[in-house]
Short mmCIF file of N, CA, C and O in Angstrom, two decimals:
data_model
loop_
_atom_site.label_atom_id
_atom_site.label_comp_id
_atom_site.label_asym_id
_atom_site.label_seq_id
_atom_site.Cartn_x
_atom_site.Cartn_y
_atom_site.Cartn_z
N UNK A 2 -4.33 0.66 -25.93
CA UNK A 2 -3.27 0.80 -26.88
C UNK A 2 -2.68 -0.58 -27.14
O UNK A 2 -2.74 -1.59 -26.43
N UNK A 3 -2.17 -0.43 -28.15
CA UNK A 3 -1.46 -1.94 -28.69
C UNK A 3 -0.44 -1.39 -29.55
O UNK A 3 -0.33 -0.38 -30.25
N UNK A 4 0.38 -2.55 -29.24
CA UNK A 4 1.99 -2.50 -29.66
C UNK A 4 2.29 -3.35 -30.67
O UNK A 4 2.05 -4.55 -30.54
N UNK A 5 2.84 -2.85 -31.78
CA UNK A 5 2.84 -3.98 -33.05
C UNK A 5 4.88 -3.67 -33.44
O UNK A 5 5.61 -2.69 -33.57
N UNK A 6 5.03 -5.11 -33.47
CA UNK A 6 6.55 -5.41 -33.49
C UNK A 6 6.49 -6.85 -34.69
O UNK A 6 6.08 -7.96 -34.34
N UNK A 7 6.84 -6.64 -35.74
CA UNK A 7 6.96 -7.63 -36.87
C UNK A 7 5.85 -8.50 -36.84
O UNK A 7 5.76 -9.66 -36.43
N UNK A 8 4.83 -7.59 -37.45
CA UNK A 8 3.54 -8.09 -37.46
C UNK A 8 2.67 -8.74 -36.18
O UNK A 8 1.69 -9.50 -36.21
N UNK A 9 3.19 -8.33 -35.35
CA UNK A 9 2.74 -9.54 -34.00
C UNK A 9 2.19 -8.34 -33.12
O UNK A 9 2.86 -7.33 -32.88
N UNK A 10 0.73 -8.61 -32.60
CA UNK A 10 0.35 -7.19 -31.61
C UNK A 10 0.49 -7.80 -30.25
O UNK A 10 0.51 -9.00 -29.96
N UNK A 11 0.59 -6.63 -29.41
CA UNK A 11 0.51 -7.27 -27.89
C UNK A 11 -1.24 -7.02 -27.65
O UNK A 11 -1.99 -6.79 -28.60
N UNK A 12 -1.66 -7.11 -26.40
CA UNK A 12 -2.68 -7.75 -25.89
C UNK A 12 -2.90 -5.99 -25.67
O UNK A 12 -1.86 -5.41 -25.34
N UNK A 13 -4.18 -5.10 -25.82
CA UNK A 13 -4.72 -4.27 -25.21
C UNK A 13 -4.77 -3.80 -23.72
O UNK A 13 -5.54 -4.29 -22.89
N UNK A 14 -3.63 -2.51 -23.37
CA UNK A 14 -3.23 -1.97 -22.52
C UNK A 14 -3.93 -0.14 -22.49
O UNK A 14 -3.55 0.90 -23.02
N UNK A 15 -5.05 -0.48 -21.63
CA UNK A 15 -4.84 1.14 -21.01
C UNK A 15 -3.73 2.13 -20.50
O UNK A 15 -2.98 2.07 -19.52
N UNK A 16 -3.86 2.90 -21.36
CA UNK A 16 -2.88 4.23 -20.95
C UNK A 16 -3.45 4.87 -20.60
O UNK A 16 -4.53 5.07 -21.15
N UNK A 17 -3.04 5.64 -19.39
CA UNK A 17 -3.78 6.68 -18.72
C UNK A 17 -3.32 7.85 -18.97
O UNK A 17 -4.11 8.77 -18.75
N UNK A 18 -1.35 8.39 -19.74
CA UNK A 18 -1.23 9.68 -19.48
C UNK A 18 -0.29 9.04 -20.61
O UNK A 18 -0.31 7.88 -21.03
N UNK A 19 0.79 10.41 -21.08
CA UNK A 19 2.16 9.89 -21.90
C UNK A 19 1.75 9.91 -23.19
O UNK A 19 0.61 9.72 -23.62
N UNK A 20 2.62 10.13 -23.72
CA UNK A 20 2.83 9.64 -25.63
C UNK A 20 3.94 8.57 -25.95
O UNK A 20 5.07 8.26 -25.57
N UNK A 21 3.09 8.23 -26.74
CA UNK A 21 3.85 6.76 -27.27
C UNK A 21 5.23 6.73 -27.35
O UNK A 21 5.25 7.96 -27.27
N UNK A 22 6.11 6.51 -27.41
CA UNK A 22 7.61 6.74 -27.40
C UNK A 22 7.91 6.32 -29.14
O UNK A 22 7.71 5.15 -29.44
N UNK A 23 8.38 7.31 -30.30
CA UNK A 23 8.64 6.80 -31.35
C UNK A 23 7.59 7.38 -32.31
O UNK A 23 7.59 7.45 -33.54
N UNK A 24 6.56 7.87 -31.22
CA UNK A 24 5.37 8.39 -32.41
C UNK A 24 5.44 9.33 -33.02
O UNK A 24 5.85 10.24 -32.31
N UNK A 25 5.19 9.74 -34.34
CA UNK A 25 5.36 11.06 -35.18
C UNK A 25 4.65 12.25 -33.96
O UNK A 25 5.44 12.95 -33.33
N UNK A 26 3.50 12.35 -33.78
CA UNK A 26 3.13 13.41 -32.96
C UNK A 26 3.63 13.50 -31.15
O UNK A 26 3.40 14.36 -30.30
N UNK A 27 4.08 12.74 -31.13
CA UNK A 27 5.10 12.56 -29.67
C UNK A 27 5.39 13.98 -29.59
O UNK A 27 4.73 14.61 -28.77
N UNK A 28 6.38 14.71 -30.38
CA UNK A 28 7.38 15.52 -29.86
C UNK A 28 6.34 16.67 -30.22
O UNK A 28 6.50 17.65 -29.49
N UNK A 29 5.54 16.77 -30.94
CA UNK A 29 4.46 17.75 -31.24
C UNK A 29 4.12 18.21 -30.23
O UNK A 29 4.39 19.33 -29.78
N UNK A 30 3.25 17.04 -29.60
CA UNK A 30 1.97 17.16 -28.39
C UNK A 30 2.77 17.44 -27.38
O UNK A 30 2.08 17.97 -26.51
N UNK A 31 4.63 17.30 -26.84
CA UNK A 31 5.14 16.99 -25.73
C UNK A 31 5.09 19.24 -25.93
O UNK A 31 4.79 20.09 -25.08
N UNK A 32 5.35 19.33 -26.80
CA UNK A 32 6.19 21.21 -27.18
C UNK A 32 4.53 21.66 -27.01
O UNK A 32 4.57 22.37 -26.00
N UNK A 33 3.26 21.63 -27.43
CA UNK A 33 1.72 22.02 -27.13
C UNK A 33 1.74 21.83 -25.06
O UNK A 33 1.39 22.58 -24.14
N UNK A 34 2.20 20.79 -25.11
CA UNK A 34 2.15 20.55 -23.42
C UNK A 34 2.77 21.28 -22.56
O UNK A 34 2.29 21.77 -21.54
N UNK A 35 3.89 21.38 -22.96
CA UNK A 35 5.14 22.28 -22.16
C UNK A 35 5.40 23.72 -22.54
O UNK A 35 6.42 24.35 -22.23
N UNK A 36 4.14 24.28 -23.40
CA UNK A 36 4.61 25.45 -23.91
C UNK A 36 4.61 26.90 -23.26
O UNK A 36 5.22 27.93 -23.53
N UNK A 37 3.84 26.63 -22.47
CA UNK A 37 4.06 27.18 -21.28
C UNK A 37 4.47 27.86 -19.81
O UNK A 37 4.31 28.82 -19.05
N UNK A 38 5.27 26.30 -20.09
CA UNK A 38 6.35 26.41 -19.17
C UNK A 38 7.17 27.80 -18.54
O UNK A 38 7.27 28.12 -17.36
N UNK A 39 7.85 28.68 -20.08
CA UNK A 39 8.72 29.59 -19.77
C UNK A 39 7.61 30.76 -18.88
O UNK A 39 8.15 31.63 -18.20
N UNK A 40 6.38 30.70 -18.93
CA UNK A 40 5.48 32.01 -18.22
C UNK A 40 5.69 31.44 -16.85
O UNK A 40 5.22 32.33 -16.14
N UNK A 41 6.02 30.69 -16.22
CA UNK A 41 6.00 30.51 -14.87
C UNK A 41 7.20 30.84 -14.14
O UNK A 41 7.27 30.96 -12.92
N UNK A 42 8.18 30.99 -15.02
CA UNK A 42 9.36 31.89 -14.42
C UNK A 42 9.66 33.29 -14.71
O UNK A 42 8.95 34.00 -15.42
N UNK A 43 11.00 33.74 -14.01
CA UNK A 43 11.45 35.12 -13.80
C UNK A 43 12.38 35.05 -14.49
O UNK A 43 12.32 35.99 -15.29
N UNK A 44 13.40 34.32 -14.68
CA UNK A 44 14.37 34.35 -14.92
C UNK A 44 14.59 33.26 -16.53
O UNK A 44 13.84 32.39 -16.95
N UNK A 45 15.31 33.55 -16.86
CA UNK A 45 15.54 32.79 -18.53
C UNK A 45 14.97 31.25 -18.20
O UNK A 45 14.70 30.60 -17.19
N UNK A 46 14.95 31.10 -19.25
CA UNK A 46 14.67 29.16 -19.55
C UNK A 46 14.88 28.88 -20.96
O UNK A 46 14.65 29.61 -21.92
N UNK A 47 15.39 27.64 -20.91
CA UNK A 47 15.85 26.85 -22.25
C UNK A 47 15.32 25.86 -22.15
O UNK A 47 15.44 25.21 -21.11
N UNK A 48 14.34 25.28 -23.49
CA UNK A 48 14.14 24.07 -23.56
C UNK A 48 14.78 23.39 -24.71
O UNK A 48 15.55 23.98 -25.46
N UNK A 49 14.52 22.41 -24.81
CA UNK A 49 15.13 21.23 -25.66
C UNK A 49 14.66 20.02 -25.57
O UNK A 49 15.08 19.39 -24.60
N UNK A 50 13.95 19.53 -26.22
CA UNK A 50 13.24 18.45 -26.41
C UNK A 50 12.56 18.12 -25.25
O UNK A 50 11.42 18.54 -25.05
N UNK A 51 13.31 17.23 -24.25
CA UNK A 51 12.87 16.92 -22.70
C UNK A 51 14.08 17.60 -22.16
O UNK A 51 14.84 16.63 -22.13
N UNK A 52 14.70 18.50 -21.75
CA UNK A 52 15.43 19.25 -20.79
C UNK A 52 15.10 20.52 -20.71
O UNK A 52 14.48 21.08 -21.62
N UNK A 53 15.55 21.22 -19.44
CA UNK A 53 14.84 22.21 -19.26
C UNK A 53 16.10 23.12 -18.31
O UNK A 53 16.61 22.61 -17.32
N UNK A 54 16.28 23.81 -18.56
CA UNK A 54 17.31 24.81 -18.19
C UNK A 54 17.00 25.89 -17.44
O UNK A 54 16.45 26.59 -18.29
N UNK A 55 16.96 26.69 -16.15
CA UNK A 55 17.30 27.92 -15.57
C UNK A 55 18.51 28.53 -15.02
O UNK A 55 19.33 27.99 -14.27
N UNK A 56 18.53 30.06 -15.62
CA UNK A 56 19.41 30.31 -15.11
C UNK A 56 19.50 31.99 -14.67
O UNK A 56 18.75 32.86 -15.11
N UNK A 57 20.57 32.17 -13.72
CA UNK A 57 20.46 33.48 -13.11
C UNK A 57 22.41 33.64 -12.66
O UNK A 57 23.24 33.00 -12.01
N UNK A 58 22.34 35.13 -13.68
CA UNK A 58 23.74 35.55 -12.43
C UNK A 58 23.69 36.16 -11.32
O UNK A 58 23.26 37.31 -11.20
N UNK A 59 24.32 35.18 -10.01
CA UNK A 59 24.15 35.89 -8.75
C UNK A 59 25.38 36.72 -8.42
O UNK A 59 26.61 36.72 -8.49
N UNK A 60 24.44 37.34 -8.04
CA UNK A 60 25.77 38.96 -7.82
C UNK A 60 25.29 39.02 -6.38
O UNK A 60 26.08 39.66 -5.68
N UNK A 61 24.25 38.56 -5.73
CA UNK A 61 23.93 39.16 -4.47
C UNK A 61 22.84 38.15 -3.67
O UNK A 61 22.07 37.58 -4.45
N UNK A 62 22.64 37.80 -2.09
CA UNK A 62 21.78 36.90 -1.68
C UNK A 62 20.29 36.86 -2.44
O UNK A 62 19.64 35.82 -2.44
N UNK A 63 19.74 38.22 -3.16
CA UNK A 63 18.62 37.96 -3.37
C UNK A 63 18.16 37.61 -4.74
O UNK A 63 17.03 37.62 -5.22
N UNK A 64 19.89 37.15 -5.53
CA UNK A 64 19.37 36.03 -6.46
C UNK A 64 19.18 34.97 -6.55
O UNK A 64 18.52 34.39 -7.41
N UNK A 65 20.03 34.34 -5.23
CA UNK A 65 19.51 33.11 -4.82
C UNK A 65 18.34 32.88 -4.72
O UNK A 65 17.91 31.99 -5.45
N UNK A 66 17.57 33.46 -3.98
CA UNK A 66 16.85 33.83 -3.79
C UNK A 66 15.02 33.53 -4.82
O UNK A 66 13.98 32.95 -4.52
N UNK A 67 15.51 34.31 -6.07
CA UNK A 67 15.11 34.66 -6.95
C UNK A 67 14.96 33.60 -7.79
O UNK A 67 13.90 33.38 -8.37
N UNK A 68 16.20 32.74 -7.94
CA UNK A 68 16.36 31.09 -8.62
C UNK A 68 15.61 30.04 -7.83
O UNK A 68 15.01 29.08 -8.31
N UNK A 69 15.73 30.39 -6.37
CA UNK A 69 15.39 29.00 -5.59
C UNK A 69 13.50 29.65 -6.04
O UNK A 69 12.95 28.89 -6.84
N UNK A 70 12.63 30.83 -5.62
CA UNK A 70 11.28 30.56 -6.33
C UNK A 70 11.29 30.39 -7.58
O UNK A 70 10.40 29.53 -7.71
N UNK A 71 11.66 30.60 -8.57
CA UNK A 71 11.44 30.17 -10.01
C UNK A 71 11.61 28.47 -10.04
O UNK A 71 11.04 27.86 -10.95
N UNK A 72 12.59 27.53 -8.80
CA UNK A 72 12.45 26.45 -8.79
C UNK A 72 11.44 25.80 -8.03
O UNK A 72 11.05 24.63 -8.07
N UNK A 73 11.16 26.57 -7.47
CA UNK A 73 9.47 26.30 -6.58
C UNK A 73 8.20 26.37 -7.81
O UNK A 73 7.22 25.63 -7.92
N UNK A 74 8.47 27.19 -8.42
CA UNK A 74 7.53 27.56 -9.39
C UNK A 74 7.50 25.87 -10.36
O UNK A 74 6.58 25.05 -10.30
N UNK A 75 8.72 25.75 -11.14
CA UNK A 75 8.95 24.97 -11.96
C UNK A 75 7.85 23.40 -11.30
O UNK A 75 7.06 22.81 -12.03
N UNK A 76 8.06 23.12 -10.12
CA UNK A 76 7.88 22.22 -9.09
C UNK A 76 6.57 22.47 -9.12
O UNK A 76 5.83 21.49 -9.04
N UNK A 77 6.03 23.66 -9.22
CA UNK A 77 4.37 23.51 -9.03
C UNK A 77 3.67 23.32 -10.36
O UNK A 77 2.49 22.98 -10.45
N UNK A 78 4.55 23.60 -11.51
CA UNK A 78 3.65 23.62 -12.81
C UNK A 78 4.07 22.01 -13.05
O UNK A 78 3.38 21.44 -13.90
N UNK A 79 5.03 21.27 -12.48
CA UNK A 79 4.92 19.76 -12.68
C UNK A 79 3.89 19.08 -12.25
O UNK A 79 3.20 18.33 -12.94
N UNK A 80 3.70 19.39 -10.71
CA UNK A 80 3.08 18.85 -10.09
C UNK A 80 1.04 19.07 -10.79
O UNK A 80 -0.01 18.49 -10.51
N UNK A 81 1.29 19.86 -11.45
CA UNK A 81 -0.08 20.97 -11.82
C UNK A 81 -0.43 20.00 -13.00
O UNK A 81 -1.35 19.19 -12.86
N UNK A 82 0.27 20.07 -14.11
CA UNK A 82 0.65 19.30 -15.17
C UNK A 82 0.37 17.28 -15.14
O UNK A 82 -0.33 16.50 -15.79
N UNK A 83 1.03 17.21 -14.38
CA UNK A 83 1.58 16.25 -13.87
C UNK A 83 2.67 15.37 -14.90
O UNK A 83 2.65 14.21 -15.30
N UNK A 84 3.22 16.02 -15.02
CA UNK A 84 4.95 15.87 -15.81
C UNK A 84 6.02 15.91 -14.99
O UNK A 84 6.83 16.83 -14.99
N UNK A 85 6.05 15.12 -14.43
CA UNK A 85 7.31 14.52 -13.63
C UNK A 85 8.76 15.18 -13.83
O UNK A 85 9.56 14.66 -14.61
N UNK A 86 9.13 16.60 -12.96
CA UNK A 86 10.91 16.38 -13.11
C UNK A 86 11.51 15.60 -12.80
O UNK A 86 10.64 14.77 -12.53
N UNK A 87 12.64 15.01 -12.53
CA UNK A 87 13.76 14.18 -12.21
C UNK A 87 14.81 14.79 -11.19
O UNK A 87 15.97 14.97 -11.58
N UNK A 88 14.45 15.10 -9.93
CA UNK A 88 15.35 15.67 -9.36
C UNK A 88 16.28 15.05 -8.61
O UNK A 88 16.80 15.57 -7.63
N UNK A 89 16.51 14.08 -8.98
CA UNK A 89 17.85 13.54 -9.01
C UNK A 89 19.27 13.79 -9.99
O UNK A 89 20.48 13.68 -9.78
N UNK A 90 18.36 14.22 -11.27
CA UNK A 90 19.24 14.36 -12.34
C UNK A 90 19.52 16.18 -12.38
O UNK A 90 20.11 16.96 -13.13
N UNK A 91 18.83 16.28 -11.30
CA UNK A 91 18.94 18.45 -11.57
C UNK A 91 19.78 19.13 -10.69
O UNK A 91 19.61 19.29 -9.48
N UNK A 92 20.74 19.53 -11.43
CA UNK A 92 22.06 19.72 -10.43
C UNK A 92 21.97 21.33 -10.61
O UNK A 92 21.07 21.97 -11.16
N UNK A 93 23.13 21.80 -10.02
CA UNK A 93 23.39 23.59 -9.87
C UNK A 93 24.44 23.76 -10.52
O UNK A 93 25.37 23.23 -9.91
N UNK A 94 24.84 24.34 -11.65
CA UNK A 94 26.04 24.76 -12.04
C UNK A 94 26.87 26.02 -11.21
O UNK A 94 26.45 27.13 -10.88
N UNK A 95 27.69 25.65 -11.10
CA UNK A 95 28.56 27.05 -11.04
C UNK A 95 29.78 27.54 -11.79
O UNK A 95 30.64 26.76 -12.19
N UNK A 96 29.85 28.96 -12.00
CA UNK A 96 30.74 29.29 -13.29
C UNK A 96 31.63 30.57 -12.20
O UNK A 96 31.10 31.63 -11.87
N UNK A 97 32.59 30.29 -11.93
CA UNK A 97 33.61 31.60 -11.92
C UNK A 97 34.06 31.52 -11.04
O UNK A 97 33.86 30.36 -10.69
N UNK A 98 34.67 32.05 -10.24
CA UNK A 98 36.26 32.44 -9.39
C UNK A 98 35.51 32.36 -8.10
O UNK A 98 35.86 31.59 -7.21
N UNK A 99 34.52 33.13 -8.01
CA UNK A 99 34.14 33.09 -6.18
C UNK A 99 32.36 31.94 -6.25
O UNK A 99 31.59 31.45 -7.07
N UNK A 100 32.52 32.01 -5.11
CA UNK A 100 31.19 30.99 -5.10
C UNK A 100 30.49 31.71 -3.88
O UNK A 100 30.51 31.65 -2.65
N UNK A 101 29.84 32.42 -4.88
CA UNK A 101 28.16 33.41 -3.74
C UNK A 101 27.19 31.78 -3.20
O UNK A 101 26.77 31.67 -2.05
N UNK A 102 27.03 30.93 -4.03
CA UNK A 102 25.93 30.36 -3.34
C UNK A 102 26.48 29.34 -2.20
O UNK A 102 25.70 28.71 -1.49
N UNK A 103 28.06 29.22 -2.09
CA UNK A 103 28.68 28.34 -0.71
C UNK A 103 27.71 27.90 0.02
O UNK A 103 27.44 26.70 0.04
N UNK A 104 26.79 29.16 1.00
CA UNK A 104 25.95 28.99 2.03
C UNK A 104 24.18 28.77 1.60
O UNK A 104 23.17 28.73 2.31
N UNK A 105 24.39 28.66 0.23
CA UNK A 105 22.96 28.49 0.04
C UNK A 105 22.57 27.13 -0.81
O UNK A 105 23.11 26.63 -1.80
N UNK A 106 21.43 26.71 -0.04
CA UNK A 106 21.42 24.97 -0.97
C UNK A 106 20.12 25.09 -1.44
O UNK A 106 19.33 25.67 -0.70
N UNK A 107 19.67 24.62 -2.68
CA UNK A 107 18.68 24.93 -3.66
C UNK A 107 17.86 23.83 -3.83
O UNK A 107 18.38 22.83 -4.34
N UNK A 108 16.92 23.79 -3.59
CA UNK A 108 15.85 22.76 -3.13
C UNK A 108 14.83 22.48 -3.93
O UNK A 108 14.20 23.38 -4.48
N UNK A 109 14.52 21.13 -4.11
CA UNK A 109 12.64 21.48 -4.95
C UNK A 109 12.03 20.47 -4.12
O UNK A 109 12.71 19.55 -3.66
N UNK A 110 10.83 20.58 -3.89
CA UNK A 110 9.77 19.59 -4.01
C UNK A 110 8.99 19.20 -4.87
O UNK A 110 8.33 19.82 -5.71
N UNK A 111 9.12 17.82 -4.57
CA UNK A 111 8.75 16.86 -5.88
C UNK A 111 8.57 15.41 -5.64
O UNK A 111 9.52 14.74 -5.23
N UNK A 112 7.36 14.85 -5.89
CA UNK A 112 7.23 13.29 -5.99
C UNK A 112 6.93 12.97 -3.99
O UNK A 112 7.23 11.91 -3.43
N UNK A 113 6.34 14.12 -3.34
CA UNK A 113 6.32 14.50 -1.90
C UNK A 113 7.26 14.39 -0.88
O UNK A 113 7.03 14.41 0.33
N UNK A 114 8.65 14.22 -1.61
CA UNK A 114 9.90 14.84 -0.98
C UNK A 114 10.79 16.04 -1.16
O UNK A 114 10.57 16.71 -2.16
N UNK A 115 11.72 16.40 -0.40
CA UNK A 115 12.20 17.23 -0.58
C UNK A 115 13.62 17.48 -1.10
O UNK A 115 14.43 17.81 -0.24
N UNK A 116 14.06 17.39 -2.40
CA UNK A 116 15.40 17.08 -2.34
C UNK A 116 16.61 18.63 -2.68
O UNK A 116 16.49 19.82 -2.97
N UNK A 117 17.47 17.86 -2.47
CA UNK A 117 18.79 19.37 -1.90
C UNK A 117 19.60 19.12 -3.13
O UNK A 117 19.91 17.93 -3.11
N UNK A 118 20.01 19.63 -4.05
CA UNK A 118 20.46 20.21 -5.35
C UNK A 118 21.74 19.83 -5.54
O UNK A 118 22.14 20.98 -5.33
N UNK A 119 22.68 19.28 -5.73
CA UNK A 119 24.20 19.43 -5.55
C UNK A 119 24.41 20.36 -6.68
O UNK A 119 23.56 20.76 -7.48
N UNK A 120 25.65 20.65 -6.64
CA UNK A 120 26.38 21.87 -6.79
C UNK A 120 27.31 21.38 -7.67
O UNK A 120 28.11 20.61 -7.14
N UNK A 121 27.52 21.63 -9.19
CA UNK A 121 29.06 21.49 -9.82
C UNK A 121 29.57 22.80 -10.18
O UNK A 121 28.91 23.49 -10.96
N UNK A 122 30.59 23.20 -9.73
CA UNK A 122 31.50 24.16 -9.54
C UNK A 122 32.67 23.79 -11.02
O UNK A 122 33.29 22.76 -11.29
N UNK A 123 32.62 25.13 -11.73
CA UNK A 123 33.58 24.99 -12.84
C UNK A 123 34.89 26.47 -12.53
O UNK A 123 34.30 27.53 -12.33
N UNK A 124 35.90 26.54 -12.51
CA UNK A 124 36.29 27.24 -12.61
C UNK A 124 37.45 27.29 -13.87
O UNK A 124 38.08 26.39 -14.42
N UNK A 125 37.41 28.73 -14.06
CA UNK A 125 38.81 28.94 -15.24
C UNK A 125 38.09 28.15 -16.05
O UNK A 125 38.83 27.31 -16.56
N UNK A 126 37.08 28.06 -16.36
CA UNK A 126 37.03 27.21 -17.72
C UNK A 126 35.55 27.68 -18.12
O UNK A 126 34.48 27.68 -17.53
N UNK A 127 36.15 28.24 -19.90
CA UNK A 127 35.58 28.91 -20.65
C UNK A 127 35.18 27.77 -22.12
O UNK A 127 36.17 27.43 -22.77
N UNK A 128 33.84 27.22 -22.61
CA UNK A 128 33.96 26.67 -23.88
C UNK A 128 33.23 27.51 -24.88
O UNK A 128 32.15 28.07 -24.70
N UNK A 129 33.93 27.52 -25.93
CA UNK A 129 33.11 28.70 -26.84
C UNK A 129 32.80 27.48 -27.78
O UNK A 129 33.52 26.48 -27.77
N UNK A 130 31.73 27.61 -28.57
CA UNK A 130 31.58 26.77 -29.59
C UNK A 130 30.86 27.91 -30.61
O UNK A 130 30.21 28.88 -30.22
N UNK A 131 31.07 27.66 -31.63
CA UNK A 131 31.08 29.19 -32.69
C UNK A 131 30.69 28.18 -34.02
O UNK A 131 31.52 27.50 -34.62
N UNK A 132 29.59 28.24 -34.26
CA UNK A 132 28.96 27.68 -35.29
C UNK A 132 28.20 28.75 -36.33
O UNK A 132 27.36 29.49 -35.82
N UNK A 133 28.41 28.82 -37.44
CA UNK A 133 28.30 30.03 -38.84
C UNK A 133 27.19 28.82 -39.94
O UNK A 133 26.92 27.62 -39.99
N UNK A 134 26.91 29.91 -40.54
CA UNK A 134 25.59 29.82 -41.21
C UNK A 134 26.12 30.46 -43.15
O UNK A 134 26.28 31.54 -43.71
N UNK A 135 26.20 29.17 -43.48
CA UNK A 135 26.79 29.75 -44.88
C UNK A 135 25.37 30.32 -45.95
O UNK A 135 24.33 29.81 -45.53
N UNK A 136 25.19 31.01 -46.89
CA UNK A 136 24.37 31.06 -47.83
C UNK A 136 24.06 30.08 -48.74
O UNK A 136 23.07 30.26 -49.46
N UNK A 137 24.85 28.83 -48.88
CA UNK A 137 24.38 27.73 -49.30
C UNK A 137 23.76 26.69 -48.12
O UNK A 137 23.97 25.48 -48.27
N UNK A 138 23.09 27.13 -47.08
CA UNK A 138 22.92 26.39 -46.06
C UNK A 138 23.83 25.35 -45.55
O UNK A 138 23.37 24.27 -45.19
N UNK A 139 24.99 25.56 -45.50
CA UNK A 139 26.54 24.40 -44.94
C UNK A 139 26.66 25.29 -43.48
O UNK A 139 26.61 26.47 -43.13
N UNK A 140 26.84 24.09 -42.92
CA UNK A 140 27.20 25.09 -41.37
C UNK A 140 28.37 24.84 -41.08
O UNK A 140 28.56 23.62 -41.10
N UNK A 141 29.44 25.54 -40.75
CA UNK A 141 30.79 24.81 -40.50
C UNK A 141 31.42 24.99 -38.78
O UNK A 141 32.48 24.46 -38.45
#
């Protein structure tokens, strides 16, 4: 591959994996690659470009449970793939008044370590965002 910046190329570089950063079919080939993804879990998933979302309401130990394999799962279709999560950047939300997962810490393996999840805890706090769809296509 070669890199062209105001007429000037760089020197011929093997790529072994990745899409070009900036390329029209980048985000194509990345959504063909990852499309998959949601069959390897139980529980919901959201994607968005490069982020990737699970989630579960725990009402009881064996949804913990239930989240921590769907994050085992996630961990094996990377590793399978070989599409790198970031589990440094993959935290645990929490939403509401009591906290079921206190005693439980949510783990992945990845990159042949093992890392432990931190936890952000939200309470009393609700954001609604309410976005409408006009017939002249205006969104307000």
């Amino acid at each position: 591959m070669k890199v062209s910046v105001n007429r000037s190329l760089s020197n011929w570089v093997e790529v072994l994996s990745g899409v070009p950063q900036g390329s029209v079919l980048g985000p194509l080939l990345f959504l063909v690659f990852a499309n998959d993804l949601p069959a390897w879990t139980v529980n919901s998933i959201k994607m968005f470009v490069d982020d990737t979302k699970t989630r579960r309401v725990i009402s009881k130990s064996k949804d913990c449970d239930l989240l921590q394999q769907d994050l085992t799962k996630l961990a094996n279709w990377s590793d399978k793939w070989l599409l790198r999560f970031h589990p440094e950047k993959c935290k645990v939300m929490h939403v509401g008044h009591t906290h079921p997962t206190q005693y439980y810490m949510y783990i992945i393996f990845a990159q042949g370590q093992l890392w432990k999840l931190q936890t952000i805890t939200i309470i009393n706090c609700f954001i609604v965002l309410l976005v409408t769809h006009t017939s002249d296509s205006a969104f307000q």
